């Protein structure tokens, strides 16, 4: 499973000149609004014709301007979940879901209707019209509709952007399931760091029409030199781990990770389940010695690897904790006072309170197991 | 008072037939041109728009006379159609249908054009990403969404055809049993002594048919609104 995308084109005053590769799983296209993310996936879907471009999905060339290959949108087999659900108002939920299935060749259909309905929890909605669905329900139906067309690749353009926080939390677990169980590679466009951190196996960072960085999610989120990522208010690293044990008396869960044990407020996953914890940079304190008599439950030993540039009041510091990356945001004053330098031994202090349900999701299968993408279908 | 004469029944059925044929025959063209005007960006779009609307502002007599010149026995199109397709319009009920179709066409196209403009093209884009080619996109998304508009336009066209007088009488005259429609018969009755009662009777029928058509059209327009709000 591989995706190869390259496009160069002018759009008004804006120039898109981007290329990236993906190996399946969920690849997040991350960047500020207007950085060309949507234009790039529109090129993949065939909704935008670039002056120059090449798109190859699973070895099938969909676009090659030099070879004059340009497969029509409806023949590309690329699923697309738009920011607004774009459900057909004249069809019921069931009819919407089955729309694309009808066009997919019978021998080439992946996933059964029942499995997709089950995966997205759509059973109670099937007979309804689309008008009275909530925003979150609409997006789930739209995802099911795209999935049932048996796409080779699923594009999702900020599918949560139009939802409020509660609806986002409702849909996010389904996106995790989709990533781990549907067996379809996903290209996920977003400018919301929290979503990207929770979902991505790989991240492609875009800025002003260009790709400025790409790599494994934990790697990219642990960098302090990427402007939109490291400097944003929500900057932070992710650590994948496994649920070790629940403490029912105090309502805590202990997770094992490469960085060490993390204790977080009780989560619903069973011991053995793989999880991803997002640790925001502003929630990390650094100490030069192992702190004693401290309320914070998580103290991770590590080594400073990089100190962010800039002369603002704040600075981001990348720390290696047993091979996992953590980012701490300190005042520049504190960093100077502690004389932090690359190589310095530090202890990262993280309050369990900051690691709430929103910060913890299931980890992508690929990131914790060496096997390829699992498929239940 | 309520018993109709042979002539009157004939005129009513002829009017209904003429209006039905005029509407049915112009429907595909109406959808095509409505789509083109709503979506197309081509040279001569404003000219096409003006041409479609022309019968609405021209005196009907003028439209009828132009039809006579073009589709009459000596007219260029009229002779060709008669020679090659055996289709004769002049002084036939088919001519009345043609006149009605031309006169009702602006109403039909307008209604369709407006409903096409109300369709969100992003829905059609979504259909394409789901594997539908352009024909299927039109049949499964565009057409169902504009259907209330198409039906409303067809009803207006039908009602307009039921009432068409000027172009019809100019183009195909007023021949009982062939081209004498409801309006032309009413006109004839008002010209003869003692025709008042019959004229009044037919006027009531005419009002009833037009009113029913208008109410049906309104109801459909409301449904279209609801559907778009639902989206």
XYZ file of C-alpha atoms in Angstrom:
608
model
C 0.000 0.000 0.000
C 1.609 3.231 -1.068
C 0.584 6.683 -2.143
C 2.706 9.045 -4.135
C 1.550 12.618 -4.607
C 3.201 15.574 -6.303
C 1.579 18.726 -7.618
C 2.670 22.114 -8.793
C 0.158 24.726 -9.808
C -0.768 28.367 -9.380
C -4.061 29.223 -7.718
C -4.509 32.957 -7.956
C -1.719 34.551 -5.957
C -0.950 31.246 -4.268
C 1.484 28.624 -5.508
C 1.045 24.991 -4.583
C 4.261 23.044 -4.921
C 4.077 19.963 -2.769
C 4.976 16.297 -2.848
C 4.883 13.475 -0.335
C 4.798 9.715 0.030
C 2.671 7.650 2.336
C 2.767 3.996 3.345
C -0.772 3.495 4.552
C -2.206 4.060 8.005
C -3.443 7.558 8.692
C -1.324 10.317 7.229
C -2.229 13.743 8.526
C -1.750 16.755 6.279
C -1.207 19.418 8.862
C -0.796 23.141 8.403
C -2.488 26.484 8.946
C -5.553 27.486 6.933
C -4.590 28.464 3.421
C -1.451 26.334 3.355
C -2.747 24.304 0.403
C -3.824 21.123 2.186
C -7.292 20.994 0.656
C -5.969 21.921 -2.782
C -3.532 19.036 -2.568
C -6.168 16.436 -1.734
C -8.458 17.905 -4.384
C -5.673 17.105 -6.838
C -5.696 13.516 -5.551
C -9.485 13.277 -5.904
C -9.358 14.766 -9.384
C -11.404 17.800 -8.395
C -8.513 20.156 -9.116
C -6.320 19.969 -12.198
C -2.759 21.074 -11.434
C -0.484 22.540 -14.099
C 1.951 19.754 -13.294
C 1.305 16.744 -11.150
C 1.615 13.054 -10.491
C -0.633 10.916 -8.321
C -0.068 7.200 -7.864
C -2.217 5.136 -5.519
C -1.456 1.459 -4.985
C 0.657 1.423 -8.125
C -2.155 2.826 -10.228
C -1.298 6.101 -11.943
C -4.268 8.435 -11.541
C -2.579 11.576 -12.764
C 0.587 12.167 -14.689
C 0.516 15.444 -16.527
C 3.731 14.623 -18.392
C 2.348 11.337 -19.698
C -1.043 12.998 -20.250
C -2.785 10.610 -17.882
C -5.728 12.061 -16.026
C -8.229 9.538 -14.704
C -11.703 11.022 -14.236
C -12.844 11.650 -10.651
C -15.496 8.971 -10.712
C -13.029 6.334 -11.901
C -10.321 7.059 -9.330
C -11.825 5.080 -6.458
C -10.775 7.736 -3.981
C -13.217 8.224 -1.110
C -13.714 11.775 0.067
C -15.219 12.938 3.345
C -15.777 16.656 3.094
C -15.778 19.256 5.837
C -19.525 19.617 5.411
C -21.004 16.148 5.143
C -22.567 16.732 1.697
C -25.161 14.036 2.252
C -27.806 13.799 -0.455
C -30.900 15.489 0.986
C -33.306 13.508 -1.187
C -32.036 10.148 0.051
C -32.348 8.379 3.405
C -29.300 7.522 5.480
C -29.333 3.969 4.114
C -29.646 5.166 0.513
C -26.849 7.663 1.043
C -24.623 4.914 2.391
C -25.352 2.607 -0.516
C -24.933 5.278 -3.184
C -21.278 4.655 -3.974
C -21.534 0.905 -3.489
C -23.673 0.671 -6.549
C -20.873 2.008 -8.736
C -18.145 -0.206 -7.283
C -17.611 -3.416 -9.279
C -19.048 -6.376 -7.388
C -15.766 -8.295 -7.274
C -13.971 -5.254 -5.962
C -16.039 -4.392 -2.919
C -14.360 -4.269 0.461
C -16.245 -4.434 3.729
C -19.885 -5.400 3.973
C -22.696 -2.962 4.617
C -23.316 -4.494 8.040
C -19.669 -4.245 9.043
C -19.468 -0.575 8.127
C -22.762 0.164 9.880
C -21.431 -1.633 12.926
C -18.039 0.089 12.835
C -19.623 3.541 12.750
C -22.578 2.775 15.020
C -25.118 3.768 12.378
C -27.785 1.113 12.902
C -30.297 3.427 14.652
C -29.992 6.060 11.905
C -30.454 3.940 8.785
C -34.132 4.552 8.132
C -33.955 8.267 8.845
C -33.652 11.220 6.535
C -30.480 13.282 6.609
C -32.015 16.617 7.627
C -32.491 15.928 11.310
C -29.151 14.262 11.982
C -26.726 16.029 14.298
C -23.452 17.270 12.840
C -21.569 14.322 14.286
C -24.084 11.812 12.946
C -23.931 13.417 9.511
C -20.165 13.043 9.430
C -20.373 9.405 10.489
C -22.861 8.724 7.696
C -20.597 10.549 5.247
C -17.654 8.415 6.359
C -19.724 5.248 5.950
C -20.855 6.366 2.505
C -17.276 6.989 1.394
C -16.096 3.701 2.891
C -18.813 1.630 1.196
C -17.672 2.814 -2.225
C -14.645 0.569 -1.521
C -12.056 3.282 -2.022
C -8.335 2.634 -2.432
C -7.672 5.694 -0.336
C -9.880 7.765 1.923
C -9.466 11.542 1.927
C -10.848 13.437 4.892
C -10.906 17.213 4.744
C -11.240 18.588 8.266
C -14.174 16.288 8.965
C -14.485 17.589 12.526
C -13.942 21.280 11.868
C -17.627 22.161 11.726
C -18.470 20.264 14.928
C -18.486 21.563 18.497
C -16.181 20.039 21.100
C -18.732 17.498 22.339
C -19.483 16.276 18.806
C -15.763 16.045 18.067
C -15.288 13.791 21.077
C -18.187 11.691 19.826
C -16.683 11.146 16.359
C -12.986 10.818 17.261
C -13.191 7.227 18.587
C -14.842 6.196 15.307
C -11.968 7.722 13.380
C -9.543 5.695 15.476
C -11.522 2.540 14.731
C -11.569 3.445 11.055
C -7.806 3.926 11.037
C -7.120 0.604 12.767
C -9.781 -1.652 11.340
C -11.018 -0.528 7.937
C -7.810 -1.427 6.134
C -7.999 1.679 3.938
C -5.187 4.227 4.039
C -6.430 7.631 5.113
C -5.217 11.084 4.243
C -6.498 13.392 6.935
C -6.403 17.149 6.456
C -6.509 19.239 9.589
C -5.208 22.361 11.205
C -6.261 21.129 14.654
C -3.205 19.793 16.414
C -5.197 17.824 18.987
C -6.893 15.737 16.261
C -3.706 15.183 14.334
C -1.797 14.171 17.471
C -4.473 11.701 18.395
C -4.988 10.101 14.995
C -1.901 10.312 12.830
C 0.565 7.549 12.134
C 2.464 9.931 9.873
C 2.362 13.697 9.619
C 3.056 15.848 6.579
C 3.464 19.479 7.603
C 2.482 22.089 5.030
C 3.121 25.765 4.929
C 2.328 28.226 2.140
C 1.793 25.520 -0.426
C 4.925 23.549 0.425
C 5.711 20.490 2.450
C 8.097 21.605 5.200
C 8.407 18.326 7.095
C 7.126 14.767 7.041
C 7.694 11.734 9.179
C 6.296 9.505 11.906
C 3.796 11.320 14.109
C 5.780 11.027 17.346
C 8.888 12.243 15.564
C 7.262 15.284 13.981
C 5.371 16.277 17.122
C 8.562 16.012 19.128
C 10.373 18.565 17.013
C 10.825 22.088 18.285
C 11.956 23.682 15.030
C 8.662 23.530 13.146
C 6.965 26.865 13.488
C 3.246 26.131 13.314
C 3.588 22.961 15.344
C 6.055 23.882 18.033
C 4.948 27.450 18.619
C 1.193 26.948 18.652
C -0.601 27.132 21.982
C -1.465 23.438 21.720
C 2.019 22.167 20.903
C 2.928 18.884 22.488
C 4.355 15.427 21.956
C 2.695 12.036 21.891
C 3.779 8.882 23.620
C 2.382 5.495 22.684
C 2.057 2.905 25.393
C 0.104 -0.021 26.795
C -2.474 -0.103 29.584
C -0.783 -1.914 32.476
C -3.156 -1.835 35.403
C -6.132 0.053 36.813
C -6.197 1.383 40.354
C -9.867 1.217 41.277
C -9.435 2.798 44.706
C -8.068 6.067 43.443
C -9.466 5.806 39.913
C -6.157 5.818 38.141
C -4.700 3.853 35.248
C -1.020 3.046 34.892
C 0.408 2.978 31.385
C 3.719 1.475 30.367
C 5.690 3.320 27.727
C 9.231 3.630 26.520
C 9.521 6.835 28.504
C 8.532 5.044 31.702
C 5.311 4.513 33.634
C 2.595 7.140 33.329
C -0.324 7.405 35.693
C -3.458 8.970 34.262
C -7.082 9.334 35.373
C -8.905 5.988 34.924
C -9.580 5.191 31.262
C -12.024 2.682 29.844
C -9.567 0.459 27.962
C -8.632 -2.996 29.237
C -5.074 -3.866 30.354
C -2.998 -4.725 27.313
C -4.721 -2.176 25.071
C -2.431 0.167 23.168
C -2.928 3.820 23.899
C -1.546 7.131 22.778
C -1.117 9.914 25.280
C -0.759 13.475 24.179
C 1.325 15.568 26.538
C 1.044 19.260 25.844
C 4.289 21.191 26.077
C 2.863 23.736 28.483
C 1.930 20.960 30.921
C 5.508 19.726 31.281
C 7.806 21.042 33.998
C 11.525 20.367 34.048
C 13.721 19.745 37.077
C 17.442 19.134 37.248
C 17.156 16.690 40.165
C 14.573 14.023 40.927
C 11.876 15.995 42.755
C 10.785 14.736 46.159
C 7.495 15.175 47.996
C 5.684 16.245 44.852
C 1.988 16.044 44.078
C 2.541 15.359 40.386
C 2.490 11.610 39.752
C 4.588 11.412 36.624
C 8.297 12.085 36.688
C 10.185 10.919 33.608
C 13.959 10.939 33.408
C 15.395 12.211 30.140
C 17.983 14.156 28.276
C 17.625 17.500 26.515
C 18.129 17.033 22.786
C 17.163 20.350 21.307
C 16.229 23.817 22.408
C 13.895 25.821 20.204
C 15.046 29.060 18.643
C 13.391 32.451 18.935
C 13.516 35.327 21.360
C 9.965 35.358 22.717
C 9.259 34.890 26.397
C 8.734 31.156 25.875
C 10.952 28.397 24.560
C 10.255 24.791 23.606
C 12.643 22.089 24.687
C 12.757 18.611 23.171
C 13.606 15.831 25.593
C 14.456 12.216 24.900
C 12.984 9.869 27.475
C 14.114 6.329 26.751
C 13.640 6.810 23.022
C 10.320 8.620 23.301
C 10.173 12.322 22.637
C 8.671 14.865 24.943
C 8.384 18.616 24.466
C 8.379 21.068 27.362
C 7.490 24.729 27.106
C 9.311 26.898 29.642
C 9.954 30.570 29.967
C 13.230 31.509 28.433
C 14.153 32.846 31.847
C 13.735 29.392 33.458
C 15.655 27.703 30.688
C 18.534 30.137 31.235
C 18.384 29.807 35.014
C 18.558 26.003 34.812
C 21.360 26.377 32.236
C 19.617 23.884 29.970
C 21.792 22.675 27.112
C 21.495 19.750 24.710
C 22.731 16.695 26.566
C 21.639 17.903 30.005
C 19.978 15.316 32.268
C 16.510 16.455 33.320
C 13.373 15.166 34.951
C 10.110 15.947 33.212
C 7.197 16.445 35.586
C 3.681 15.934 34.276
C 0.545 16.302 36.387
C -1.836 13.404 35.825
C -4.648 15.947 35.926
C -3.544 17.314 32.563
C -3.823 13.875 30.946
C -7.612 13.732 30.780
C -9.790 11.624 28.508
C -9.329 14.074 25.648
C -5.565 13.571 25.771
C -5.752 9.796 25.533
C -6.841 7.685 22.592
C -6.060 4.309 21.123
C -2.708 4.128 19.399
C -2.466 3.255 15.704
C -1.811 -0.462 15.274
C 1.307 0.207 13.253
C 3.001 2.390 15.793
C 3.046 -0.220 18.544
C 3.205 -3.458 16.575
C 5.606 -4.211 13.830
C 2.963 -5.864 11.641
C 1.393 -4.004 8.733
C -2.073 -2.472 8.859
C -4.518 -4.955 10.294
C -7.819 -5.424 8.599
C -10.923 -6.948 10.027
C -12.595 -7.049 6.659
C -76.433 26.180 -17.924
C -74.076 23.359 -17.099
C -74.590 21.173 -20.142
C -71.879 21.696 -22.714
C -72.417 21.698 -26.445
C -70.468 19.487 -28.824
C -68.297 22.453 -29.873
C -67.532 23.354 -26.308
C -66.494 19.836 -25.317
C -64.372 19.652 -28.437
C -62.648 22.942 -27.605
C -61.963 21.884 -24.028
C -60.486 18.498 -24.979
C -58.475 20.092 -27.785
C -57.122 22.721 -25.394
C -56.133 20.040 -22.912
C -54.452 17.992 -25.631
C -52.633 20.992 -27.110
C -51.420 22.097 -23.682
C -50.326 18.588 -22.706
C -48.436 17.998 -25.950
C -46.871 21.466 -25.848
C -45.666 20.917 -22.270
C -44.437 17.369 -22.791
C -42.587 18.220 -26.002
C -40.864 21.287 -24.564
C -39.901 19.627 -21.266
C -36.603 18.010 -22.384
C -35.536 21.215 -24.139
C -36.567 23.195 -21.086
C -34.372 21.072 -18.797
C -31.454 21.252 -21.229
C -31.628 25.020 -21.686
C -32.425 25.623 -18.013
C -29.286 23.646 -17.075
C -27.220 25.495 -19.678
C -28.395 28.915 -18.505
C -27.871 28.072 -14.834
C -24.508 26.356 -15.145
C -23.052 27.099 -18.560
C -20.377 29.706 -19.130
C -20.438 29.924 -22.896
C -20.401 32.560 -25.577
C -23.879 33.798 -26.413
C -25.336 32.823 -23.064
C -27.046 36.208 -22.645
C -28.332 35.995 -26.203
C -29.842 32.563 -25.532
C -31.359 33.891 -22.332
C -32.924 36.839 -24.200
C -34.170 34.574 -26.973
C -35.901 32.277 -24.485
C -37.545 35.220 -22.734
C -38.554 36.991 -25.951
C -42.052 35.454 -26.299
C -42.822 36.791 -22.832
C -42.384 40.406 -23.895
C -43.275 40.327 -27.600
C -46.927 40.907 -28.497
C -48.324 37.370 -28.981
C -49.586 38.386 -32.404
C -46.015 39.113 -33.431
C -44.847 35.716 -32.158
C -47.715 34.073 -34.050
C -46.845 35.936 -37.222
C -43.165 34.959 -36.944
C -44.265 31.342 -36.500
C -46.404 31.677 -39.602
C -43.440 33.028 -41.564
C -41.065 30.310 -40.363
C -43.317 27.268 -39.944
C -46.077 28.131 -42.444
C -46.482 26.130 -45.666
C -44.219 28.584 -47.459
C -41.875 29.051 -44.515
C -38.334 27.689 -44.634
C -38.649 25.352 -41.665
C -42.288 24.576 -42.397
C -41.596 23.325 -45.924
C -38.596 21.267 -44.848
C -40.497 19.615 -42.008
C -43.479 18.883 -44.275
C -41.268 17.414 -47.026
C -38.946 15.353 -44.862
C -40.869 14.455 -41.728
C -44.429 14.901 -42.887
C -44.902 17.276 -39.998
C -47.312 20.101 -40.861
C -47.952 22.905 -38.409
C -49.925 25.471 -40.361
C -53.639 25.446 -39.515
C -53.327 22.182 -37.628
C -53.671 21.421 -33.921
C -49.937 20.617 -33.955
C -49.358 24.253 -34.882
C -51.443 25.320 -31.888
C -49.244 23.091 -29.728
C -46.111 24.663 -31.227
C -47.425 28.167 -30.545
C -48.298 27.207 -26.972
C -44.915 25.586 -26.443
C -43.104 28.720 -27.602
C -45.277 30.958 -25.427
C -44.959 28.746 -22.339
C -41.239 28.073 -22.776
C -39.935 31.116 -20.846
C -41.953 30.105 -17.787
C -40.732 26.520 -18.022
C -37.073 27.473 -18.456
C -37.167 30.098 -15.713
C -38.513 27.671 -13.138
C -35.974 25.004 -14.084
C -33.095 27.482 -14.190
C -33.895 28.745 -10.693
C -34.090 25.242 -9.267
C -30.796 24.246 -10.893
C -29.164 27.322 -9.407
C -30.430 26.207 -5.995
C -28.688 22.822 -6.283
C -25.387 22.747 -4.423
C -22.729 21.711 -6.975
C -20.715 20.287 -4.093
C -23.290 17.504 -3.832
C -22.601 16.615 -7.447
C -18.884 16.676 -6.726
C -19.462 14.285 -3.817
C -21.394 11.965 -6.137
C -18.472 11.956 -8.567
C -16.033 10.921 -5.834
C -18.426 8.066 -5.047
C -18.046 6.759 -8.586
C -20.948 8.314 -10.493
C -20.201 9.567 -14.001
C -21.802 12.761 -15.263
C -24.936 11.089 -16.575
C -25.521 9.238 -13.304
C -24.777 12.387 -11.306
C -27.486 14.125 -13.301
C -29.984 11.280 -13.014
C -29.441 10.446 -9.346
C -28.594 13.800 -7.776
C -29.353 16.822 -9.961
C -32.650 15.661 -11.447
C -34.253 14.520 -8.166
C -33.247 17.801 -6.552
C -34.659 19.983 -9.347
C -37.751 17.831 -9.867
C -40.127 20.087 -7.896
C -38.902 23.023 -9.997
C -39.329 21.067 -13.225
C -42.866 20.080 -12.258
C -43.729 23.620 -11.187
C -42.385 24.940 -14.501
C -44.328 22.331 -16.452
C -47.544 23.290 -14.686
C -46.998 26.967 -15.432
C -46.263 26.104 -19.050
C -49.413 23.985 -19.177
C -51.538 26.762 -17.700
C -50.032 29.312 -20.066
C -50.824 26.969 -22.959
C -54.435 26.595 -21.832
C -54.809 30.350 -22.042
C -52.797 31.025 -25.197
C -54.758 33.115 -27.643
C -52.861 35.675 -29.735
C -50.085 33.538 -31.192
C -52.442 30.611 -31.741
C -55.135 32.516 -33.625
C -52.507 34.297 -35.740
C -50.577 31.134 -36.597
C -53.278 28.457 -36.972
C -56.503 30.476 -37.041
C -59.695 29.363 -35.283
C -60.998 26.227 -36.990
C -63.592 24.281 -34.973
C -62.429 20.736 -34.329
C -58.866 21.429 -35.476
C -57.481 24.592 -33.951
C -60.381 26.038 -31.988
C -59.144 26.028 -28.378
C -60.927 27.209 -25.253
C -59.800 30.856 -25.507
C -60.488 31.147 -29.234
C -63.937 29.606 -28.770
C -64.711 32.088 -25.969
C -63.604 34.862 -28.302
C -65.878 33.506 -31.063
C -68.837 33.245 -28.669
C -68.438 36.839 -27.566
C -68.667 37.864 -31.205
C -72.021 36.188 -31.909
C -75.429 37.217 -30.500
C -76.668 34.915 -27.691
C -73.237 33.487 -27.026
C -72.910 35.139 -23.613
C -74.111 32.216 -21.517
C -71.777 29.775 -23.242
C -68.867 32.235 -23.024
C -69.501 32.641 -19.308
C -69.634 28.896 -18.788
C -66.346 28.403 -20.555
C -64.807 31.312 -18.687
C -65.602 29.578 -15.408
C -64.024 26.367 -16.644
C -60.992 28.265 -17.841
C -60.601 30.015 -14.478
C -60.967 26.692 -12.650
C -58.277 24.976 -14.727
C -55.827 27.874 -14.389
C -56.438 28.214 -10.678
C -55.882 24.513 -10.091
C -52.636 24.659 -12.036
C -51.428 27.687 -10.104
C -52.238 26.107 -6.713
C -50.444 22.922 -7.680
C -47.413 24.949 -8.743
C -47.382 26.883 -5.459
C -47.577 23.695 -3.429
C -44.615 22.262 -5.317
C -42.594 25.437 -4.907
C -43.131 25.168 -1.156
C -41.927 21.597 -1.193
C -38.784 22.641 -3.025
C -38.109 25.293 -0.409
C -38.511 22.760 2.377
C -36.183 20.335 0.706
C -33.480 22.945 0.264
C -33.818 24.066 3.859
C -33.476 20.454 4.894
C -30.169 20.282 3.035
